PDB file of C-alpha atoms in Angstrom:
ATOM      1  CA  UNK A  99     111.084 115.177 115.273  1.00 49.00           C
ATOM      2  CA  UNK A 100     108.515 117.027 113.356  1.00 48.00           C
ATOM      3  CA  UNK A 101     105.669 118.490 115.078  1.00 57.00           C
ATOM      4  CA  UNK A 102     106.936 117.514 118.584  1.00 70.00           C
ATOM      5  CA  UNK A 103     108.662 120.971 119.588  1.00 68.00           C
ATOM      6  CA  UNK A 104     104.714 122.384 119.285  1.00 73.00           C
ATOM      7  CA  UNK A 105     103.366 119.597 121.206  1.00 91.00           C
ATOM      8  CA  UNK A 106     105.771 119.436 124.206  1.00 96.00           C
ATOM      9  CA  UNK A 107     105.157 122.072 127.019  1.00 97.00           C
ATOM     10  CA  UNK A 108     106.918 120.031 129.739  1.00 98.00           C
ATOM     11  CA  UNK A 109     110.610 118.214 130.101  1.00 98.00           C
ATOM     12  CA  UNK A 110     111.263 115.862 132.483  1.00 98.00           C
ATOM     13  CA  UNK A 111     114.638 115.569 133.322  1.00 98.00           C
ATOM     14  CA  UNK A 112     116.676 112.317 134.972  1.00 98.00           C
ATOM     15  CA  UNK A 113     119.667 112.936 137.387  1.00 98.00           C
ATOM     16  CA  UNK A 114     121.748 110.318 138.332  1.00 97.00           C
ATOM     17  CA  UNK A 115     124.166 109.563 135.145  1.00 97.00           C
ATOM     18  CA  UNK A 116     121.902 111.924 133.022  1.00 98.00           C
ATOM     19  CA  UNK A 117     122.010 115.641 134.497  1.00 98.00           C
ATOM     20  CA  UNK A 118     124.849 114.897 136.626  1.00 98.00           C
ATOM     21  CA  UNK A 119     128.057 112.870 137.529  1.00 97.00           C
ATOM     22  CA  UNK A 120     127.364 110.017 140.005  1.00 97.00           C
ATOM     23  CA  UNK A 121     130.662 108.262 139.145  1.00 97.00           C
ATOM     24  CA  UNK A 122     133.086 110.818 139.627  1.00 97.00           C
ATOM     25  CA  UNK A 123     131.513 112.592 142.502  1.00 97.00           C
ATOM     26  CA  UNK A 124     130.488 109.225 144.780  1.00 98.00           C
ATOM     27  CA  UNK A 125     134.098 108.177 144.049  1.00 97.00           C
ATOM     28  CA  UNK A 126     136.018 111.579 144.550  1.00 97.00           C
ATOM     29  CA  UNK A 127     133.996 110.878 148.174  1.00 98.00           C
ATOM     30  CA  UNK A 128     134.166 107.520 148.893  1.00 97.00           C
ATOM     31  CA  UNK A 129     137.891 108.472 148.536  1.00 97.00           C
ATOM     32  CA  UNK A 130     137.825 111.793 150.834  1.00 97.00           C
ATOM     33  CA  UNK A 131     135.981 110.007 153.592  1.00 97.00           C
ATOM     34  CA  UNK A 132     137.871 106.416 153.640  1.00 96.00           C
ATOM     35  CA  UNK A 133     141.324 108.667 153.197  1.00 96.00           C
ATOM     36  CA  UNK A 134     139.845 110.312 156.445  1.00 94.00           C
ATOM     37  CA  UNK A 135     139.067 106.602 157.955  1.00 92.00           C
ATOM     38  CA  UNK A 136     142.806 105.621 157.490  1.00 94.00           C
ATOM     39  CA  UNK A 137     141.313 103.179 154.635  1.00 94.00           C
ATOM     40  CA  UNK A 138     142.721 102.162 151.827  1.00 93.00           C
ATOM     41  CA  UNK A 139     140.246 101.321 148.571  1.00 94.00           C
ATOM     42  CA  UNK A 140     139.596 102.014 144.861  1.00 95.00           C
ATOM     43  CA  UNK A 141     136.992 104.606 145.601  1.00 96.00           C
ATOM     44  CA  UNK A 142     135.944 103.782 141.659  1.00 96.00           C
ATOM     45  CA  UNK A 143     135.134 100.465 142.056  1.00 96.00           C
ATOM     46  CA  UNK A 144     133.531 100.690 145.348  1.00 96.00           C
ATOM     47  CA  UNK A 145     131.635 103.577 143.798  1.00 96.00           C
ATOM     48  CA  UNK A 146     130.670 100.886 140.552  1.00 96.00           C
ATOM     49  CA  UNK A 147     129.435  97.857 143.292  1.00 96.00           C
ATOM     50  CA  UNK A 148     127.220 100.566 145.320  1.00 97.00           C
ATOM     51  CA  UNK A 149     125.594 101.841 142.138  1.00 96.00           C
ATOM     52  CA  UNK A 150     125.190  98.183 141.005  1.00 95.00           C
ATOM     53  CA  UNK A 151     122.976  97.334 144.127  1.00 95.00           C
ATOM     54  CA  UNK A 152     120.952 100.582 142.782  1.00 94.00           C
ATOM     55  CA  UNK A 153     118.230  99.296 140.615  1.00 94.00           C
ATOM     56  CA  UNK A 154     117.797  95.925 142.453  1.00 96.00           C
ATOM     57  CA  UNK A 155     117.164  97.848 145.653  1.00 97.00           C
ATOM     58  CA  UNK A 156     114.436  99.973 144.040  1.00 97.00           C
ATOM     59  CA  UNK A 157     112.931  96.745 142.319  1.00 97.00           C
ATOM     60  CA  UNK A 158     112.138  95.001 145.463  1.00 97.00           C
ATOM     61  CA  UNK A 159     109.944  97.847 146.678  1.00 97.00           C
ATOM     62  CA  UNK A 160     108.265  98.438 143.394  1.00 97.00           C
ATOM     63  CA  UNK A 161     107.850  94.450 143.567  1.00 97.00           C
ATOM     64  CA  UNK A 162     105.802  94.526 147.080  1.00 96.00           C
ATOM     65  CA  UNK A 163     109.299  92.339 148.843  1.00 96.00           C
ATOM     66  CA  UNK A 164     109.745  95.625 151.142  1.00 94.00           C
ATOM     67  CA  UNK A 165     107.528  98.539 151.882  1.00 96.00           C
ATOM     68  CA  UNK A 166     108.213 102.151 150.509  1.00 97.00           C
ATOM     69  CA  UNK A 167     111.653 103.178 151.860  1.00 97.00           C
ATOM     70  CA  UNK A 168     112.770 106.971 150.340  1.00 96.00           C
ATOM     71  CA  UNK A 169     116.547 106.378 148.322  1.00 97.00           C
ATOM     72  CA  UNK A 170     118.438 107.590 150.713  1.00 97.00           C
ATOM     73  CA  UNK A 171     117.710 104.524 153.472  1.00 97.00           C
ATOM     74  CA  UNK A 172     118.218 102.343 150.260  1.00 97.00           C
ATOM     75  CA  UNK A 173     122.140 103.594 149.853  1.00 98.00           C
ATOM     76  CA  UNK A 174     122.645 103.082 153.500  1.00 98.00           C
ATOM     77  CA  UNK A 175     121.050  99.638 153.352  1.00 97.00           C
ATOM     78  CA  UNK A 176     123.319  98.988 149.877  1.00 97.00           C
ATOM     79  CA  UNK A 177     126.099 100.558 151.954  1.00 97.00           C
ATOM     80  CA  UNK A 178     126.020  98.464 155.282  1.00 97.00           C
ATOM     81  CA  UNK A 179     125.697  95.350 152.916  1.00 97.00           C
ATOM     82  CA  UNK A 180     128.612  96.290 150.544  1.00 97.00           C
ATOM     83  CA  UNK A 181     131.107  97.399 153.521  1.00 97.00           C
ATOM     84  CA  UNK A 182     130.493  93.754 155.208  1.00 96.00           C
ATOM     85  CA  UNK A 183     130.900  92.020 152.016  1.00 95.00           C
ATOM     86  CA  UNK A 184     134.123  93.611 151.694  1.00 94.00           C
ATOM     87  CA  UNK A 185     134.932  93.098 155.280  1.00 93.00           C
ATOM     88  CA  UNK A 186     135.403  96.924 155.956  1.00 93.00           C
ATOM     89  CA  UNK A 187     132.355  97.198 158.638  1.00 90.00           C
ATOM     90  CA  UNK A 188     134.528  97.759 161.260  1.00 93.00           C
ATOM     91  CA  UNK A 189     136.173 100.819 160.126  1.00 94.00           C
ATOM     92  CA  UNK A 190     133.596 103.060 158.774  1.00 96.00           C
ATOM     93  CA  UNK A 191     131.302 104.288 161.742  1.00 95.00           C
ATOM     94  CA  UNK A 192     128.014 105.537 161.963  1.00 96.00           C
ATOM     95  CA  UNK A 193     128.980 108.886 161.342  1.00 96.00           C
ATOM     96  CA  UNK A 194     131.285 107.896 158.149  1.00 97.00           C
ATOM     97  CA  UNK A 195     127.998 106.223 156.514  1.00 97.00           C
ATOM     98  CA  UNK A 196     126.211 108.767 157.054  1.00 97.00           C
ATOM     99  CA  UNK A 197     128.536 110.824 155.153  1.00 97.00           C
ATOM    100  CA  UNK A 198     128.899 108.773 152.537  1.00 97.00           C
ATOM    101  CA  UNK A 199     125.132 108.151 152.200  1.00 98.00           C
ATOM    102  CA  UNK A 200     125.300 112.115 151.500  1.00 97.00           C
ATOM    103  CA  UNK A 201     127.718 111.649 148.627  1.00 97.00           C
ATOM    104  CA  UNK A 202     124.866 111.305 146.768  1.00 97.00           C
ATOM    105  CA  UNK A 203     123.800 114.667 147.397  1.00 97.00           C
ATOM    106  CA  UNK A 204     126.429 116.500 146.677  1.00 96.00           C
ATOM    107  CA  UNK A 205     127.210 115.896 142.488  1.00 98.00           C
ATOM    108  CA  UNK A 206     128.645 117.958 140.097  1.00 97.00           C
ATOM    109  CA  UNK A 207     126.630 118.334 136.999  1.00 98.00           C
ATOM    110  CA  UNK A 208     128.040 117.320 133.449  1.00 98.00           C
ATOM    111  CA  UNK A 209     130.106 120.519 131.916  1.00 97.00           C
ATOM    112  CA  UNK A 210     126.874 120.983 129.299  1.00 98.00           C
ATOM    113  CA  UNK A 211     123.950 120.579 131.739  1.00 98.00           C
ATOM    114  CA  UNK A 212     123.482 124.470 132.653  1.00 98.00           C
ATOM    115  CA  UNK A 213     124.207 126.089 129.586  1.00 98.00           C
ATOM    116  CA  UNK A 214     121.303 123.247 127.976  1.00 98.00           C
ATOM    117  CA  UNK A 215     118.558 123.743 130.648  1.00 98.00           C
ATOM    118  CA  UNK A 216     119.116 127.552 130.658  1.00 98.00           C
ATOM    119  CA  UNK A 217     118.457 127.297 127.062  1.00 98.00           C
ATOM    120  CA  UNK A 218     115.568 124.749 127.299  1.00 98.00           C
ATOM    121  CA  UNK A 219     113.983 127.067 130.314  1.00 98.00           C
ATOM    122  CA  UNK A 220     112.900 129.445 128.026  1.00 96.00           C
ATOM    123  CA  UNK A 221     110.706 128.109 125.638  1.00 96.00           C
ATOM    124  CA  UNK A 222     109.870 124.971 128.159  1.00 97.00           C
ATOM    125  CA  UNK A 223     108.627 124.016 131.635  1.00 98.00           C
ATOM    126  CA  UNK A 224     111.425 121.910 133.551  1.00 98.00           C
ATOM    127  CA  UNK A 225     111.155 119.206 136.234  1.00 98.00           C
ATOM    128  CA  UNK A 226     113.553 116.752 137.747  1.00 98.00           C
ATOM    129  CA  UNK A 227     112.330 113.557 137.671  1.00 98.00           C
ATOM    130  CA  UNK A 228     114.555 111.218 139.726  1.00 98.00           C
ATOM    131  CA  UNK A 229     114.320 108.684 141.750  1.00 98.00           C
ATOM    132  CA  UNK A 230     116.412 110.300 144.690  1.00 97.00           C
ATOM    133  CA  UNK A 231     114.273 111.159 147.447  1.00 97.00           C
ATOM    134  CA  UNK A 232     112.792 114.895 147.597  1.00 96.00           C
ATOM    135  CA  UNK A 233     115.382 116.364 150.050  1.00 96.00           C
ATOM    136  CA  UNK A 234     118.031 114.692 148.208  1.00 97.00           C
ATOM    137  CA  UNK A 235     117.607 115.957 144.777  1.00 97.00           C
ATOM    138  CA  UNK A 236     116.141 119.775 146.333  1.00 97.00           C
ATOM    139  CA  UNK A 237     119.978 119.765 147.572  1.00 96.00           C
ATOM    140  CA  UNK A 238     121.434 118.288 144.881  1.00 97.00           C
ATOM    141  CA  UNK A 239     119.824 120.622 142.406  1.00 98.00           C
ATOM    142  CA  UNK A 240     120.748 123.726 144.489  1.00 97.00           C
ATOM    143  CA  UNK A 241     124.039 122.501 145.053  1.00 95.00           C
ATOM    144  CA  UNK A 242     125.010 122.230 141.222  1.00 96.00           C
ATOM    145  CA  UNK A 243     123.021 125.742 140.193  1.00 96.00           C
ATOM    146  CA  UNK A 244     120.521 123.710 138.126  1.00 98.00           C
ATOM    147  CA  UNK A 245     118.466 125.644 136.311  1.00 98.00           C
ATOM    148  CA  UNK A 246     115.094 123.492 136.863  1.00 98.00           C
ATOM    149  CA  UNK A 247     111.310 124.580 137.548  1.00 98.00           C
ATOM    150  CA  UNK A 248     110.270 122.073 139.906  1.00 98.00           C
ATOM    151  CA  UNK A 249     111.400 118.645 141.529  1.00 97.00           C
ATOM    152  CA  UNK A 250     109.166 115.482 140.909  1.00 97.00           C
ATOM    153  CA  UNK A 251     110.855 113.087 143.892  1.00 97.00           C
ATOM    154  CA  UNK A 252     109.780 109.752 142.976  1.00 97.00           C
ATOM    155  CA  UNK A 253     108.824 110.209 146.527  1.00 97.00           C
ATOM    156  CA  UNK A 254     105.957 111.719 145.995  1.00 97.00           C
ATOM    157  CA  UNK A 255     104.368 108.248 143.929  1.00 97.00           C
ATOM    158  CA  UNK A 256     105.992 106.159 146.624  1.00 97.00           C
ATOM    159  CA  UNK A 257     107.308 104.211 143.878  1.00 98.00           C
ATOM    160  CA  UNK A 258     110.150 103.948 141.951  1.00 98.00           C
ATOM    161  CA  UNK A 259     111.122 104.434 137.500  1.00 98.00           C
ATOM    162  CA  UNK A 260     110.740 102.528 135.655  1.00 97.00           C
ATOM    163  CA  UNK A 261     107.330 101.487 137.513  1.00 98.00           C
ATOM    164  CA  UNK A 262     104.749 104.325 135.530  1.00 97.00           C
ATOM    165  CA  UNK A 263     103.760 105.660 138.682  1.00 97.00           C
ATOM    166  CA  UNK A 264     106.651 108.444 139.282  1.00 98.00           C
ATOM    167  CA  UNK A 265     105.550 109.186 135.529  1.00 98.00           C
ATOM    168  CA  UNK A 266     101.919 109.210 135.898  1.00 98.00           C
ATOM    169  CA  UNK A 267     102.264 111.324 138.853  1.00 98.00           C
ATOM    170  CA  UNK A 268     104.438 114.085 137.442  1.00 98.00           C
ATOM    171  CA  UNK A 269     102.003 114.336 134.595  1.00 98.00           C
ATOM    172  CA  UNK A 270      98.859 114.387 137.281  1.00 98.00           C
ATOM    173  CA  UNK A 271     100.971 117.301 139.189  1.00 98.00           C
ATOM    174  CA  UNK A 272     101.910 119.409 136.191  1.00 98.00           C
ATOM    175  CA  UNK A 273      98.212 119.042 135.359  1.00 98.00           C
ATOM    176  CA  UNK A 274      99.677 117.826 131.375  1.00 97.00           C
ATOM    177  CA  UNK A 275      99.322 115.557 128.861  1.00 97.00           C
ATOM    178  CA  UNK A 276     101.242 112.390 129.277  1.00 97.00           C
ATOM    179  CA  UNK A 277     101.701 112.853 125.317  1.00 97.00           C
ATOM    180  CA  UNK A 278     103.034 116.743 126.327  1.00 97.00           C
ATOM    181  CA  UNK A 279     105.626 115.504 128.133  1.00 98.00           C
ATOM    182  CA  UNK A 280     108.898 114.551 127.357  1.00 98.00           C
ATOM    183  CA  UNK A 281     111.362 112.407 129.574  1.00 98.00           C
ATOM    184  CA  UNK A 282     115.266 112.805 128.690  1.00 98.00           C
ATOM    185  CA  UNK A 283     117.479 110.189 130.510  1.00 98.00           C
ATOM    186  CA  UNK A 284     120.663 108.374 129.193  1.00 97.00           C
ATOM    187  CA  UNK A 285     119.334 105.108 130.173  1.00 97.00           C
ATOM    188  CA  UNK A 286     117.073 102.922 127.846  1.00 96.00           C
ATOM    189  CA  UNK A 287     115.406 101.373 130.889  1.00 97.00           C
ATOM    190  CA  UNK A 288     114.360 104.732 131.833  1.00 98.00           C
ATOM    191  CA  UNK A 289     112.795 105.731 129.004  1.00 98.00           C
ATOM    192  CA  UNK A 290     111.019 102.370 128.353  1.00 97.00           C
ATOM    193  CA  UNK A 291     108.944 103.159 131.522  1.00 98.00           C
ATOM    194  CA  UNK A 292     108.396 106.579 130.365  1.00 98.00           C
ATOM    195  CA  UNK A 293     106.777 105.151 127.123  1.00 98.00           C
ATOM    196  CA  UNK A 294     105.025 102.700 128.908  1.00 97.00           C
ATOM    197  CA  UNK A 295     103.436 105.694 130.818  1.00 98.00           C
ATOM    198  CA  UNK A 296     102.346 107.222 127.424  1.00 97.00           C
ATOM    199  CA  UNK A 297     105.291 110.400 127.754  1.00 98.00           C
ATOM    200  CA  UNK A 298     107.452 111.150 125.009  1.00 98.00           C
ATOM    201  CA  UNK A 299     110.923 110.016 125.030  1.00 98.00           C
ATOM    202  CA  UNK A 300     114.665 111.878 124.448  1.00 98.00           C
ATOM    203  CA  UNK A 301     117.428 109.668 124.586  1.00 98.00           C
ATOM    204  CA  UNK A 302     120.620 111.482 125.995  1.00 98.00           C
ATOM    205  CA  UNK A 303     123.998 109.935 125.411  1.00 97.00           C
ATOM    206  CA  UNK A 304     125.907 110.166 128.658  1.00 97.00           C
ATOM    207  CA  UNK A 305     128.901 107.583 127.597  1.00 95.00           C
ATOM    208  CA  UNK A 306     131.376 108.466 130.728  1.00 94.00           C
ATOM    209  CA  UNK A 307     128.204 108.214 133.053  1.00 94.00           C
ATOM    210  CA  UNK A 308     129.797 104.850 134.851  1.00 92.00           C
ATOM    211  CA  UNK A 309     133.835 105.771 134.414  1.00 88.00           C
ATOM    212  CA  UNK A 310     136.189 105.242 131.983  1.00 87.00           C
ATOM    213  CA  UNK A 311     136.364 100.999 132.478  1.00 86.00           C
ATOM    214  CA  UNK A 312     132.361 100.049 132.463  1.00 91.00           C
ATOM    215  CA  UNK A 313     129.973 100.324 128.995  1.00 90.00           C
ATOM    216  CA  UNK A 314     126.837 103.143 129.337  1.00 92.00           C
ATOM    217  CA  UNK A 315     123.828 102.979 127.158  1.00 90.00           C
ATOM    218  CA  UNK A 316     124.035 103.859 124.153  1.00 92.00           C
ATOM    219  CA  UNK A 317     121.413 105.556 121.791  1.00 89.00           C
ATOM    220  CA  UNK A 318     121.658 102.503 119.230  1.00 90.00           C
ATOM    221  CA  UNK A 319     120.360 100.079 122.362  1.00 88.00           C
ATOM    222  CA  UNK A 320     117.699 102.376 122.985  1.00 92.00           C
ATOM    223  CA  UNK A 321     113.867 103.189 121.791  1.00 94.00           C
ATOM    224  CA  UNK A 322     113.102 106.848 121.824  1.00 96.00           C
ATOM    225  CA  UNK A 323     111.425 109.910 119.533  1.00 96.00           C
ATOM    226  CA  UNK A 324     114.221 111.592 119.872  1.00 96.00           C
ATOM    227  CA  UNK A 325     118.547 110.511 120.081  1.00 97.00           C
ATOM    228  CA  UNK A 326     120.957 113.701 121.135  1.00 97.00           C
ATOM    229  CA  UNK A 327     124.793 113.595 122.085  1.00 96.00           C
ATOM    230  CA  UNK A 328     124.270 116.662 124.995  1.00 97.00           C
ATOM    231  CA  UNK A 329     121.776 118.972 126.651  1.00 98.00           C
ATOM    232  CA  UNK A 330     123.145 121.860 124.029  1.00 97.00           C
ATOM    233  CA  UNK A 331     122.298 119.190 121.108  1.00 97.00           C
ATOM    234  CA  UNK A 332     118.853 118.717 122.698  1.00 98.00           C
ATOM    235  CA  UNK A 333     118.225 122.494 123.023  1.00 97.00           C
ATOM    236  CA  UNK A 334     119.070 122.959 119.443  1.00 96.00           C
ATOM    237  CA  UNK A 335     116.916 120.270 118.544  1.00 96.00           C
ATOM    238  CA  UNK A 336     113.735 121.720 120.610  1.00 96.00           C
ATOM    239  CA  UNK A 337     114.500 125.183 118.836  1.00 93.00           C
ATOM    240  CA  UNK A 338     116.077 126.850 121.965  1.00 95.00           C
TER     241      UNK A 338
END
């Protein structure tokens, strides 16, 4: 990556899959809370179908079908919808969805995450760049001890990656180059709406992000500036 550690003054950082474990922690969860229902489920594969209504959710709002709605009323709307498709309505109540619609703010970062950003803090500026709503990743962030500078909610564009507002509007609020930037995620769509947006692009392989029985990206299905196997990689690459 010659020339690029000079050039980059910002990294911008995605969450879910990428920074930290959605799989493990919305299933360890799904399982507390249904085990506390008196149901019986695979919390893994109830965790896989929730994710999968993930992007389409987000895609009908960037697509005009619905208007704005913050992630969090997106899981409970994927949640309600999942639970009756399963016939299981009837034995989560309100207050069960609610706690299970806070799963998702409660996720334990990958082993490397901390030791990479504390490394990467140093020499660079870092944001979270994530499509969970502001509250959501301020807790999640806390709750995990990671190490960033700011949190860019995509929120704040009322819009959601890969759409190049949330992009556009982290580089308008860092007051930065789009060029300056550079966006790590473990997901090729991800990036590809980074590019699109005109930031740089680190692709971070992540291949337990969706369990041990579904495929993750990989680096070889991916277009970036930059391919790394960890955040510890990626701060040795950057010169941290």
């Amino acid at each position: 990556m010659p020339g690029m550690n000079d050039e980059i003054v910002v990294l911008a950082f995605d969450i879910f899959g990428t920074t930290v474990d959605w799989h493990t922690g919305v299933a360890r969860q799904v399982d507390e809370i249904a085990t506390r229902q008196g149901v019986r489920l695979d919390a893994e594969a109830f965790a896989d179908a929730w994710r999968d209504r993930y992007l389409p959710s987000m895609r009908r709002v960037n697509d005009g079908e619905r208007d704005w709605a913050y992630l969090d009323t997106l899981h409970r709307e994927s949640l309600d919808d999942l639970l009756e498709t399963q016939q299981l309505g009837d034995l989560f109540d309100e207050e069960a969805r609610r706690q299970l619609v806070l799963a998702w703010h409660r996720l334990p970062a990958w082993p490397d995450a901390v030791e990479g950003l504390t490394r990467l803090r140093r020499r660079y500026v870092l944001a979270a760049l994530s499509n969970g709503g502001f509250a959501l990743i301020t807790h999640l962030v806390k709750a995990a001890n990671l190490p960033f500078d700011c949190v860019l909610s995509a929120e704040l564009a009322r819009a959601y990656k890969p759409d190049p507002r949330p992009y556009r509007t982290a580089v308008a609020l860092l007051d930065v180059l789009p060029e300056r930037v550079l966006m790590v995620a473990a997901h090729a769509w991800d990036l590809d709406g980074a590019r699109d947006a005109g930031l740089r692009t680190a692709f971070l392989e992540r291949p337990q992000e969706k369990g041990p029985h579904r495929a993750a990206d990989r680096a070889a299905d991916a277009t970036s500036d930059l391919s790394v196997t960890g955040f510890v990689e990626l701060a040795e690459a950057l010169g941290c």
